[in-house]
XYZ file of C-alpha atoms in Angstrom:
694
model
C 123.500 28.473 -132.854
C 123.684 26.072 -129.946
C 120.529 24.115 -129.199
C 119.373 25.415 -125.828
C 117.592 22.975 -123.528
C 116.337 23.557 -120.010
C 114.029 21.806 -117.616
C 112.995 25.159 -116.172
C 111.640 28.361 -117.645
C 113.260 29.896 -120.694
C 116.330 31.772 -119.398
C 116.977 35.454 -120.108
C 119.499 35.986 -122.897
C 122.219 37.386 -120.607
C 121.800 34.544 -118.146
C 121.886 31.851 -120.798
C 125.218 33.163 -122.082
C 126.761 32.597 -118.644
C 125.850 28.922 -118.669
C 128.192 26.149 -119.712
C 127.803 24.495 -123.093
C 126.350 21.323 -121.521
C 123.883 23.307 -119.413
C 122.726 25.237 -122.485
C 122.095 22.018 -124.421
C 120.792 19.658 -121.742
C 119.588 21.953 -118.973
C 121.914 20.571 -116.298
C 125.607 20.590 -115.460
C 128.015 17.705 -115.568
C 128.393 18.106 -111.800
C 124.676 17.284 -111.380
C 125.497 13.691 -112.376
C 128.729 13.408 -110.409
C 127.149 12.018 -107.226
C 123.934 10.470 -105.948
C 123.256 13.570 -103.840
C 123.546 15.872 -106.848
C 121.351 13.602 -109.002
C 118.615 13.568 -106.340
C 118.842 17.357 -106.112
C 118.531 17.638 -109.898
C 115.469 15.370 -110.131
C 113.782 17.274 -107.295
C 114.627 20.720 -108.668
C 111.498 22.953 -108.484
C 110.087 23.475 -111.968
C 107.256 25.539 -113.438
C 104.108 23.343 -113.637
C 102.436 25.354 -116.431
C 103.314 22.974 -119.293
C 102.343 19.978 -117.194
C 99.022 21.668 -116.420
C 98.208 22.072 -120.100
C 99.053 18.425 -120.729
C 96.978 17.324 -117.739
C 93.965 19.189 -119.112
C 94.379 17.792 -122.634
C 95.029 14.289 -121.319
C 91.854 14.315 -119.226
C 89.803 15.617 -122.159
C 91.148 12.982 -124.548
C 90.601 10.185 -122.045
C 87.015 11.331 -121.494
C 86.419 11.093 -125.244
C 88.353 7.810 -125.472
C 86.069 6.171 -122.914
C 83.140 6.407 -125.332
C 85.196 5.007 -128.211
C 88.181 2.691 -127.757
C 87.240 1.825 -124.159
C 83.818 0.862 -125.541
C 81.141 2.850 -123.675
C 79.132 3.431 -126.875
C 78.721 -0.326 -127.511
C 78.994 -1.641 -123.964
C 75.602 -3.395 -124.132
C 76.762 -5.475 -127.111
C 79.902 -6.551 -125.274
C 78.541 -7.314 -121.819
C 74.956 -8.359 -122.467
C 73.709 -10.267 -119.429
C 73.097 -13.973 -119.885
C 74.649 -14.284 -123.349
C 76.932 -17.327 -123.824
C 80.152 -15.456 -124.606
C 83.776 -16.571 -124.410
C 85.944 -13.839 -122.895
C 89.682 -13.300 -122.673
C 90.731 -11.685 -119.364
C 94.375 -11.520 -118.318
C 93.491 -13.554 -115.227
C 90.819 -16.215 -115.657
C 89.122 -15.386 -112.355
C 88.240 -11.893 -113.615
C 84.645 -11.654 -114.815
C 82.558 -8.659 -115.904
C 79.945 -7.270 -113.564
C 76.268 -7.270 -114.600
C 75.753 -4.909 -117.515
C 74.200 -2.007 -115.599
C 77.050 -2.168 -113.076
C 79.569 -2.142 -115.933
C 78.001 1.148 -117.043
C 78.564 2.436 -113.511
C 82.247 1.413 -113.739
C 82.553 3.370 -116.983
C 80.830 6.384 -115.456
C 83.296 6.361 -112.548
C 86.151 6.227 -115.071
C 84.591 9.042 -117.117
C 84.145 11.377 -114.144
C 87.700 10.548 -113.086
C 88.925 11.680 -116.530
C 86.825 14.855 -116.295
C 88.265 15.535 -112.840
C 91.797 15.173 -114.223
C 90.929 17.579 -117.022
C 89.533 20.184 -114.639
C 92.052 19.601 -111.849
C 89.076 19.043 -109.546
C 89.558 16.649 -106.586
C 92.679 15.689 -108.439
C 93.962 12.764 -106.383
C 90.467 11.267 -106.088
C 89.918 11.744 -109.820
C 93.205 9.975 -110.588
C 92.190 7.086 -108.328
C 88.757 6.848 -109.973
C 90.243 6.816 -113.462
C 93.194 4.496 -112.843
C 91.346 1.846 -110.775
C 88.487 1.437 -113.247
C 90.790 1.712 -116.271
C 93.016 -1.135 -115.092
C 89.993 -3.284 -114.236
C 88.649 -2.890 -117.784
C 92.172 -3.287 -119.173
C 92.693 -6.632 -117.431
C 89.155 -7.760 -118.279
C 89.700 -7.992 -122.037
C 93.058 -8.771 -123.655
C 91.508 -8.586 -127.122
C 91.202 -4.801 -126.778
C 94.872 -4.296 -125.929
C 97.028 -2.150 -128.175
C 100.601 -0.933 -127.933
C 99.345 2.305 -126.448
C 96.727 0.946 -124.018
C 98.963 0.889 -120.970
C 100.500 4.264 -121.905
C 97.416 6.076 -120.600
C 98.768 6.458 -117.081
C 98.376 8.951 -114.296
C 99.950 12.391 -114.444
C 101.018 13.905 -111.219
C 99.512 16.519 -108.984
C 100.307 20.074 -110.011
C 98.438 22.049 -107.396
C 101.638 23.613 -106.035
C 103.443 26.615 -107.450
C 106.246 24.288 -108.540
C 106.688 20.600 -109.327
C 109.906 18.580 -109.111
C 111.776 18.104 -112.364
C 111.300 14.315 -112.235
C 107.630 14.842 -113.194
C 108.756 16.180 -116.564
C 111.615 13.676 -116.765
C 109.254 10.700 -116.527
C 106.825 11.971 -119.158
C 109.507 13.110 -121.600
C 111.406 9.857 -121.241
C 108.214 7.824 -121.663
C 107.397 9.604 -124.923
C 110.999 9.278 -126.097
C 110.779 5.513 -125.460
C 107.530 5.271 -127.436
C 109.199 6.763 -130.487
C 112.690 5.312 -130.186
C 111.800 1.709 -129.277
C 109.221 1.722 -132.081
C 112.045 2.793 -134.398
C 114.357 0.057 -133.105
C 111.607 -2.518 -133.725
C 111.223 -1.173 -137.276
C 114.792 -2.183 -138.043
C 113.245 -5.614 -138.588
C 114.066 -6.904 -142.085
C 110.383 -7.140 -143.065
C 109.881 -3.440 -142.339
C 113.102 -2.285 -143.981
C 112.318 -4.288 -147.122
C 108.778 -2.882 -147.289
C 106.666 -5.976 -146.547
C 104.992 -4.922 -143.292
C 102.519 -2.240 -144.424
C 102.717 -2.279 -148.228
C 98.933 -1.913 -148.569
C 99.030 1.544 -146.939
C 100.588 3.091 -150.051
C 97.236 2.687 -151.827
C 95.443 4.921 -149.300
C 94.314 8.341 -150.543
C 96.495 10.067 -147.942
C 99.545 9.088 -149.977
C 98.160 10.390 -153.282
C 100.431 13.500 -153.227
C 103.502 11.247 -153.082
C 102.163 9.127 -155.934
C 102.297 12.178 -158.194
C 106.091 11.891 -158.278
C 106.761 8.270 -157.242
C 105.338 4.889 -158.294
C 103.262 3.185 -155.623
C 106.018 0.633 -154.938
C 108.494 3.383 -154.043
C 105.845 5.224 -152.010
C 105.503 2.057 -149.943
C 109.231 1.476 -149.572
C 110.500 5.046 -149.133
C 107.584 6.983 -147.637
C 105.575 4.438 -145.633
C 108.410 2.232 -144.407
C 111.489 4.443 -144.768
C 109.746 7.570 -143.494
C 108.169 5.719 -140.563
C 111.521 4.234 -139.553
C 113.406 7.541 -139.682
C 110.687 9.466 -137.865
C 110.444 6.990 -134.989
C 114.214 6.806 -134.553
C 114.727 10.584 -134.561
C 111.516 12.157 -133.194
C 112.518 11.916 -129.534
C 115.887 13.562 -130.173
C 114.477 16.265 -132.443
C 111.809 17.204 -129.890
C 114.442 17.603 -127.179
C 116.519 20.395 -128.728
C 115.403 23.972 -129.336
C 116.843 24.257 -132.839
C 115.228 21.061 -134.174
C 111.971 21.178 -132.185
C 109.930 23.218 -134.728
C 110.788 20.692 -137.458
C 109.945 17.833 -135.102
C 106.585 19.439 -134.287
C 105.736 19.605 -137.978
C 106.705 16.027 -138.819
C 105.246 14.315 -135.737
C 102.003 16.308 -136.113
C 101.736 15.308 -139.765
C 102.572 11.715 -138.818
C 99.939 11.460 -136.073
C 97.249 13.186 -138.120
C 97.833 10.626 -140.876
C 97.712 7.751 -138.390
C 94.386 8.983 -137.048
C 92.940 8.447 -140.540
C 94.835 5.254 -141.412
C 94.182 3.190 -138.284
C 91.437 2.658 -135.716
C 93.550 3.519 -132.673
C 91.192 5.736 -130.713
C 92.730 8.774 -129.066
C 96.337 7.596 -129.314
C 97.261 9.926 -132.187
C 95.708 12.919 -130.455
C 97.295 11.997 -127.118
C 100.709 11.878 -128.770
C 100.033 15.296 -130.284
C 99.214 16.563 -126.789
C 102.552 15.285 -125.450
C 104.707 17.254 -127.899
C 104.570 20.582 -125.956
C 105.998 18.782 -122.912
C 109.392 19.073 -124.612
C 109.170 22.872 -124.699
C 110.309 25.147 -121.894
C 108.098 24.490 -118.907
C 106.824 28.088 -118.728
C 105.710 28.288 -122.384
C 101.974 28.598 -121.482
C 102.682 31.670 -119.333
C 104.655 33.309 -122.100
C 102.084 32.305 -124.718
C 99.168 33.711 -122.704
C 101.352 36.536 -121.297
C 100.562 35.571 -117.729
C 102.612 36.646 -114.710
C 105.661 34.492 -114.118
C 105.746 31.983 -111.282
C 107.540 33.243 -108.174
C 111.079 31.879 -107.978
C 111.328 28.662 -106.005
C 113.292 28.518 -102.800
C 115.744 25.659 -103.049
C 115.989 23.447 -99.987
C 119.586 22.808 -98.988
C 118.688 19.577 -97.214
C 117.415 16.568 -99.124
C 114.964 14.439 -97.205
C 114.092 10.758 -97.488
C 111.054 11.528 -99.648
C 113.271 13.243 -102.227
C 115.525 10.201 -102.429
C 112.544 7.829 -102.733
C 111.087 9.923 -105.553
C 114.409 9.872 -107.372
C 114.614 6.096 -106.961
C 111.037 5.758 -108.260
C 111.818 7.868 -111.330
C 114.933 5.857 -112.178
C 113.251 2.481 -111.601
C 110.242 3.513 -113.704
C 112.462 4.552 -116.623
C 114.474 1.324 -116.409
C 111.235 -0.679 -116.301
C 109.918 1.033 -119.426
C 113.185 0.288 -121.226
C 113.045 -3.336 -120.058
C 109.404 -4.187 -120.815
C 109.710 -4.245 -124.641
C 112.489 -6.834 -124.279
C 111.038 -8.912 -121.431
C 109.711 -11.666 -123.699
C 112.199 -14.220 -122.365
C 110.158 -14.135 -119.128
C 106.614 -14.300 -120.538
C 107.447 -16.941 -123.150
C 103.911 -18.336 -123.211
C 102.663 -15.120 -124.813
C 105.210 -15.299 -127.629
C 103.975 -16.532 -130.971
C 105.610 -15.762 -134.312
C 106.198 -12.339 -132.842
C 107.371 -11.694 -129.302
C 105.434 -9.831 -126.737
C 102.680 -9.592 -124.204
C 100.491 -7.486 -126.532
C 100.899 -3.855 -125.464
C 104.440 -3.970 -124.119
C 106.403 -4.400 -127.337
C 106.120 -1.112 -129.252
C 106.493 -3.053 -132.513
C 103.727 -0.892 -133.917
C 102.573 -1.962 -137.387
C 105.722 -4.045 -137.931
C 103.628 -7.168 -138.504
C 100.551 -7.459 -140.702
C 98.561 -10.667 -140.937
C 95.977 -12.186 -143.251
C 93.944 -15.310 -142.518
C 92.995 -17.557 -145.413
C 91.517 -20.576 -143.683
C 90.225 -21.244 -140.151
C 88.612 -24.528 -139.123
C 87.393 -25.535 -135.652
C 86.784 -29.243 -135.156
C 85.174 -30.777 -132.086
C 85.102 -34.435 -131.121
C 82.709 -35.973 -128.634
C 84.873 -37.594 -125.968
C 82.377 -40.408 -125.380
C 80.857 -41.178 -128.788
C 83.769 -40.098 -130.978
C 81.388 -38.050 -133.141
C 83.155 -35.287 -135.086
C 81.653 -31.924 -135.982
C 82.661 -28.413 -136.959
C 82.036 -24.973 -135.478
C 81.797 -21.632 -137.212
C 85.036 -19.712 -136.527
C 84.368 -17.109 -133.867
C 81.239 -18.754 -132.461
C 80.440 -17.576 -128.910
C 82.914 -14.682 -129.117
C 83.000 -11.158 -130.498
C 86.760 -11.055 -131.026
C 89.014 -12.283 -133.819
C 92.366 -11.910 -132.053
C 92.281 -15.432 -130.591
C 93.436 -16.724 -133.988
C 96.961 -15.315 -133.483
C 97.604 -15.828 -129.767
C 98.132 -19.169 -128.068
C 96.968 -17.971 -124.640
C 93.664 -16.740 -126.084
C 93.247 -19.947 -128.088
C 93.626 -21.931 -124.863
C 90.979 -19.760 -123.162
C 88.678 -20.069 -126.177
C 89.007 -23.866 -126.293
C 88.336 -24.118 -122.551
C 85.245 -21.946 -122.911
C 83.953 -24.003 -125.867
C 84.444 -27.215 -123.884
C 82.188 -25.743 -121.169
C 79.510 -24.569 -123.606
C 79.250 -27.558 -125.971
C 77.755 -29.949 -123.366
C 74.629 -27.740 -123.547
C 74.360 -28.999 -127.139
C 74.766 -32.708 -126.254
C 78.522 -32.894 -126.875
C 80.178 -34.714 -123.970
C 83.800 -34.166 -122.885
C 84.563 -32.304 -126.116
C 87.998 -32.209 -127.672
C 88.737 -29.019 -129.642
C 91.127 -28.769 -132.588
C 92.054 -25.597 -134.486
C 93.438 -25.434 -138.021
C 94.417 -21.783 -138.543
C 96.293 -20.580 -141.634
C 98.031 -17.217 -141.440
C 100.303 -15.163 -143.651
C 102.529 -12.666 -141.863
C 104.058 -9.823 -143.846
C 103.097 -11.290 -147.246
C 104.714 -14.703 -146.682
C 103.143 -18.059 -147.534
C 99.872 -18.945 -145.845
C 100.848 -21.556 -143.242
C 99.598 -23.123 -140.045
C 100.310 -21.230 -136.844
C 99.205 -23.949 -134.385
C 99.411 -27.735 -134.559
C 96.000 -28.977 -135.807
C 96.583 -32.418 -134.227
C 96.609 -31.112 -130.645
C 93.481 -31.048 -128.491
C 93.791 -27.505 -127.121
C 91.433 -28.255 -124.210
C 93.951 -30.683 -122.718
C 97.056 -28.974 -124.131
C 99.625 -27.530 -121.733
C 100.087 -23.775 -121.619
C 102.043 -21.618 -119.184
C 102.768 -17.890 -119.323
C 106.420 -18.628 -118.497
C 107.122 -21.542 -120.871
C 107.324 -21.646 -124.652
C 104.115 -22.840 -126.305
C 104.741 -26.481 -127.340
C 101.934 -26.557 -129.949
C 103.021 -23.416 -131.797
C 104.199 -24.229 -135.324
C 107.439 -22.488 -136.418
C 107.318 -19.639 -138.895
C 108.907 -20.826 -142.139
C 111.346 -17.928 -142.388
C 113.580 -19.865 -144.790
C 110.834 -19.424 -147.385
C 110.771 -15.617 -147.022
C 112.806 -15.010 -150.228
C 109.856 -16.429 -152.177
C 108.035 -13.114 -151.615
C 109.951 -11.484 -154.453
C 108.867 -14.339 -156.709
C 105.251 -13.835 -155.595
C 105.273 -10.326 -157.044
C 106.602 -11.627 -160.362
C 103.927 -14.327 -160.548
C 101.118 -11.926 -159.618
C 102.347 -9.496 -162.284
C 101.682 -12.089 -164.992
C 98.021 -12.575 -164.038
C 95.012 -10.790 -165.476
C 92.540 -8.839 -163.340
C 90.145 -11.771 -162.967
C 92.683 -14.347 -161.787
C 93.450 -14.683 -158.074
C 96.258 -16.580 -156.404
C 96.983 -17.934 -152.909
C 100.421 -19.180 -151.845
C 100.475 -22.107 -149.398
C 103.265 -23.741 -147.376
C 102.749 -26.869 -145.269
C 104.731 -29.161 -143.016
C 105.694 -32.780 -143.765
C 103.128 -35.292 -142.561
C 100.243 -32.795 -142.565
C 97.528 -32.163 -145.115
C 95.123 -29.413 -146.096
C 91.477 -30.291 -146.609
C 89.866 -27.715 -148.848
C 86.505 -27.118 -150.498
C 86.382 -25.317 -153.839
C 83.254 -23.211 -154.198
C 81.095 -23.741 -157.247
C 81.745 -20.105 -158.148
C 85.429 -20.936 -158.665
C 84.941 -22.852 -161.867
C 88.586 -22.680 -162.947
C 90.842 -23.664 -160.026
C 94.220 -25.372 -160.226
C 97.109 -26.292 -157.918
C 100.739 -25.801 -158.925
C 103.660 -27.018 -156.822
C 106.567 -24.620 -156.242
C 108.706 -26.698 -153.872
C 108.558 -30.160 -152.301
C 106.180 -32.960 -153.244
C 102.441 -33.295 -152.599
C 99.690 -35.854 -153.132
C 96.296 -34.458 -154.086
C 93.316 -36.622 -153.156
C 90.040 -35.759 -154.895
C 87.463 -37.223 -152.526
C 84.595 -37.355 -155.012
C 86.689 -39.226 -157.589
C 88.519 -41.336 -154.958
C 91.768 -40.714 -156.850
C 95.242 -39.539 -155.829
C 97.620 -37.439 -157.904
C 101.316 -36.868 -157.121
C 102.747 -33.471 -158.057
C 106.401 -32.451 -158.275
C 107.768 -28.859 -158.447
C 106.485 -27.135 -161.582
C 103.579 -29.564 -162.083
C 99.951 -28.515 -161.789
C 96.464 -29.977 -161.944
C 92.908 -28.713 -162.032
C 90.697 -29.452 -159.021
C 86.917 -29.802 -159.381
C 84.596 -27.049 -158.162
C 81.853 -27.849 -155.691
C 83.862 -30.667 -154.103
C 86.409 -31.403 -151.363
C 90.022 -32.365 -151.929
C 93.040 -32.961 -149.705
C 96.644 -31.922 -150.304
C 99.201 -34.095 -148.460
C 102.808 -32.977 -148.013
C 104.856 -36.122 -148.640
C 108.334 -34.612 -149.045
C 110.829 -34.481 -146.178
C 110.904 -30.673 -146.307
C 107.930 -28.302 -146.224
C 105.949 -28.115 -149.451
C 105.067 -24.896 -151.233
C 102.247 -24.639 -153.732
C 99.752 -22.157 -155.035
C 96.064 -22.098 -155.859
C 95.256 -20.259 -159.067
C 91.567 -19.587 -159.550
C 89.046 -17.489 -161.400
C 85.680 -16.630 -159.905
C 83.673 -17.522 -162.993
C 80.432 -16.283 -161.466
C 81.947 -12.875 -160.694
C 83.615 -12.742 -164.109
C 80.267 -13.338 -165.820
C 78.672 -10.711 -163.590
C 81.365 -8.165 -164.460
C 80.806 -8.865 -168.146
C 77.093 -8.193 -167.707
C 77.866 -5.004 -165.776
C 80.066 -3.798 -168.634
C 77.270 -4.377 -171.144
C 74.727 -2.607 -168.914
C 77.060 0.362 -168.446
C 77.574 0.699 -172.204
C 73.817 0.498 -172.750
C 73.201 3.132 -170.067
C 75.732 5.468 -171.683
C 74.054 5.071 -175.087
C 70.664 5.829 -173.525
C 71.945 9.001 -171.845
C 73.725 10.367 -174.923
C 70.773 9.505 -177.194
C 72.508 6.974 -179.449
C 70.384 4.000 -178.351
C 67.543 3.579 -180.864
C 66.156 0.167 -179.883
C 63.158 0.093 -177.490
C 64.052 -1.079 -173.998
C 62.391 -4.182 -172.508
C 60.656 -3.547 -169.148
C 63.459 -5.094 -167.062
C 66.017 -2.624 -168.518
C 63.890 0.520 -168.273
C 65.320 1.546 -164.838
C 68.573 2.253 -166.726
C 66.829 5.106 -168.546
C 66.153 7.054 -165.335
C 67.972 10.339 -164.832
C 71.327 10.042 -163.098
C 70.055 11.593 -159.873
C 66.922 9.432 -159.895
C 68.540 6.028 -160.437
C 67.350 3.526 -157.826
C 67.637 -0.228 -157.648
C 64.279 -0.439 -155.855
C 62.270 -0.341 -159.095
C 64.442 -2.879 -160.905
C 62.874 -6.309 -161.375
C 65.870 -8.036 -162.969
C 68.375 -9.130 -160.235
C 71.450 -8.278 -162.356
C 70.087 -4.820 -163.169
C 69.315 -4.317 -159.487
C 72.872 -5.274 -158.518
C 74.275 -3.004 -161.225
C 72.284 0.013 -160.025
C 73.139 -0.718 -156.405
C 76.828 -0.902 -157.316
C 76.594 2.400 -159.181
C 74.979 4.063 -156.182
C 77.711 2.813 -153.867
C 80.467 3.905 -156.239
C 78.874 7.333 -156.439
C 78.771 7.558 -152.637
C 82.418 6.496 -152.360
C 83.441 9.051 -154.967
C 81.510 11.761 -153.156
C 83.226 10.904 -149.881
C 86.666 10.907 -151.467
C 86.105 14.235 -153.200
C 84.644 15.891 -150.110
C 86.256 19.131 -148.969
C 87.908 19.697 -145.627
C 84.807 21.232 -144.032
C 82.603 18.376 -145.192
C 85.072 15.819 -143.850
C 85.218 17.633 -140.520
C 81.431 17.752 -140.376
C 81.195 14.029 -141.114
C 83.826 13.343 -138.446
C 82.005 15.493 -135.887
C 78.608 13.939 -136.623
C 80.018 10.430 -136.282
C 81.640 11.287 -132.952
C 78.456 12.981 -131.760
C 76.287 9.917 -132.340
C 78.922 7.654 -130.798
C 79.121 9.777 -127.649
C 75.358 10.345 -127.606
C 74.581 6.636 -127.585
C 77.121 5.942 -124.860
C 75.647 8.494 -122.469
C 72.009 7.711 -123.210
C 72.639 4.018 -122.544
C 74.524 4.994 -119.372
C 71.534 7.076 -118.233
C 69.247 4.094 -118.788
C 71.601 1.848 -116.790
C 71.871 4.337 -113.888
C 68.083 4.586 -113.771
C 67.859 0.778 -113.715
C 70.242 0.610 -110.753
C 68.349 3.263 -108.796
C 64.683 2.409 -109.408
C 64.816 -0.962 -111.158
C 63.981 -2.150 -114.661
C 60.977 -0.574 -116.418
C 58.490 -2.584 -118.514
C 60.082 -4.218 -121.542
C 58.140 -2.038 -123.991
C 59.420 1.145 -122.360
C 62.983 -0.166 -122.235
C 62.765 -1.014 -125.933
C 61.650 2.538 -126.748
C 64.520 3.970 -124.719
C 67.121 1.826 -126.465
C 65.552 2.674 -129.831
C 65.932 6.346 -129.010
C 69.590 5.826 -128.094
C 70.028 4.018 -131.418
C 68.172 6.772 -133.315
C 65.602 4.295 -134.601
C 62.702 6.737 -134.755
C 62.445 10.311 -136.105
C 64.870 12.807 -134.618
C 63.264 15.808 -132.945
C 64.634 19.318 -133.022
C 66.132 20.345 -129.719
C 63.127 22.281 -128.530
C 61.276 22.249 -125.256
C 59.012 19.533 -126.648
C 61.925 17.242 -127.503
C 63.546 17.847 -124.108
C 60.297 16.770 -122.447
C 60.148 13.738 -124.711
C 63.698 12.719 -123.798
C 63.060 13.274 -120.102
C 59.943 11.106 -120.296
C 61.851 8.278 -121.975
C 64.675 8.369 -119.454
C 62.350 8.918 -116.448
C 64.062 12.098 -115.260
């Protein structure tokens, strides 16, 4: 059967048979594309707004919920606390947050805008309220950007009996681009070879696949292969009648999984809400058996506004196709991966791990050198991977450190990153003072270190090496540039640590011994615990080496845990005949009564605490669907509850001023659920009203 496709209502059977093959499949004739006049007429063709109305309602609902979560209403006071010395990362440096209570007002305007979109109430005003405040918050904090952040855009007015076809064209094309460009980006070698998201295969959601496939093949075929095929084909499969039911199943399964795998707010649910847009536009009327929309009267004369709307639709689509490949313009935002954050659609193609981060400051007048805790004065961790944020962070630190008697500070960052399971290596030049370093959004970052892609084949060797290790031995693979060195401190817990060279030549300086050791490929040496050492790359090419270590403290603890578990089992099955000393008696408690509170021995206390946590984890994993849904609903309830209670406090502060500190503390405690929860009776309503001064 031919795959029917129409931008209008589902055609009667006899009428559809009279259509050409192209019109049955695509919903328009070849003649509609033969001239500019015909194309404008096609894009402005009156179309049933019912499907768009359903999407508008769902979109508004999801955005209202998203405001309390990914937009941050529930923890706004932590992010924008007045007077706190915080380094922020706006898109434009002149943008600053308003005072905290006013920020709550901004979020309330955005929330009521989303509710207005959902209800179709004061629609244009609601769209303005939502979009203006959303973009302000969006530009205010680059660290919160995701691929999907800018996707939450306005949907168009549907108050008329019909809407022009370009409304549907824009939304369908936008969703097609989301899928297809994400698929194109997944043709990256790291994704195809299974290095991007290999850890996902260990998640419980993939347990059914692990019944028939080893975890390595689950990662390669299901996680990476399945993700690639779905993204490349979803847009096409949603478009055609014959394949749409299969597409609905697979994209729904895909987005439901993503909602559990990643912290991406309402994106998964928003994508689910977009799927019906690919159906016939009158599907809600047929589903609810409502009266059909009166047939539209086609205007024979196209006006200027119709041509401008057609131009807008075409330009918007071209812009969305261009943005993911516009990195040659915004070169300053490119790092090891291209892209101005949310405009790339390279979703999950790159995973990173950070092994070592050091921030060094130098007093510009005295020359005194000191170190800062990574992440000091900021709540974000994304600055470690982005040169523009690092520049903002260094500038902010240079303005804050004079408060602590550091004059004209110079700031140096030594950040080690592994991308897609490669060697840990430096991402930025540690010799450059970032405060004075040049950075431009339109020029390549001169202090970005190159990714050592020539060493990528070593990843297969990594797996072989790791396969030879026992469960207590850990390993870290390092690559460094000629002329640089790594200064490292080995914790006293790591009593058995050694360095082995894989490629190049290094000199190891043990500071405590004041000795140097030269290592060639294949050679290794033990480094002392509880002391600093430096590893210099002295070869002409980058060096590659690995740290092999055993946490002797943890190993001893695990051995003690094993003995305690065996003793506990003997006690419970009655085979233990020796009397227990007082410090071991908590092990004899019934399984449901075990508590680490009564344990006096620290190892026994840790053992019981670990058992309790493992029991809780097991209970969560074995929970049924209803219990999981209840846990999900309760979590969302408390998140939303806190957001609105804190908003009520802020609105009261703006209207009547701040209350006494003691009262404000009680109100915040109530929002945080820090005292007993009352039943929702008249008494509790009065209590809440008293606290919020209603």
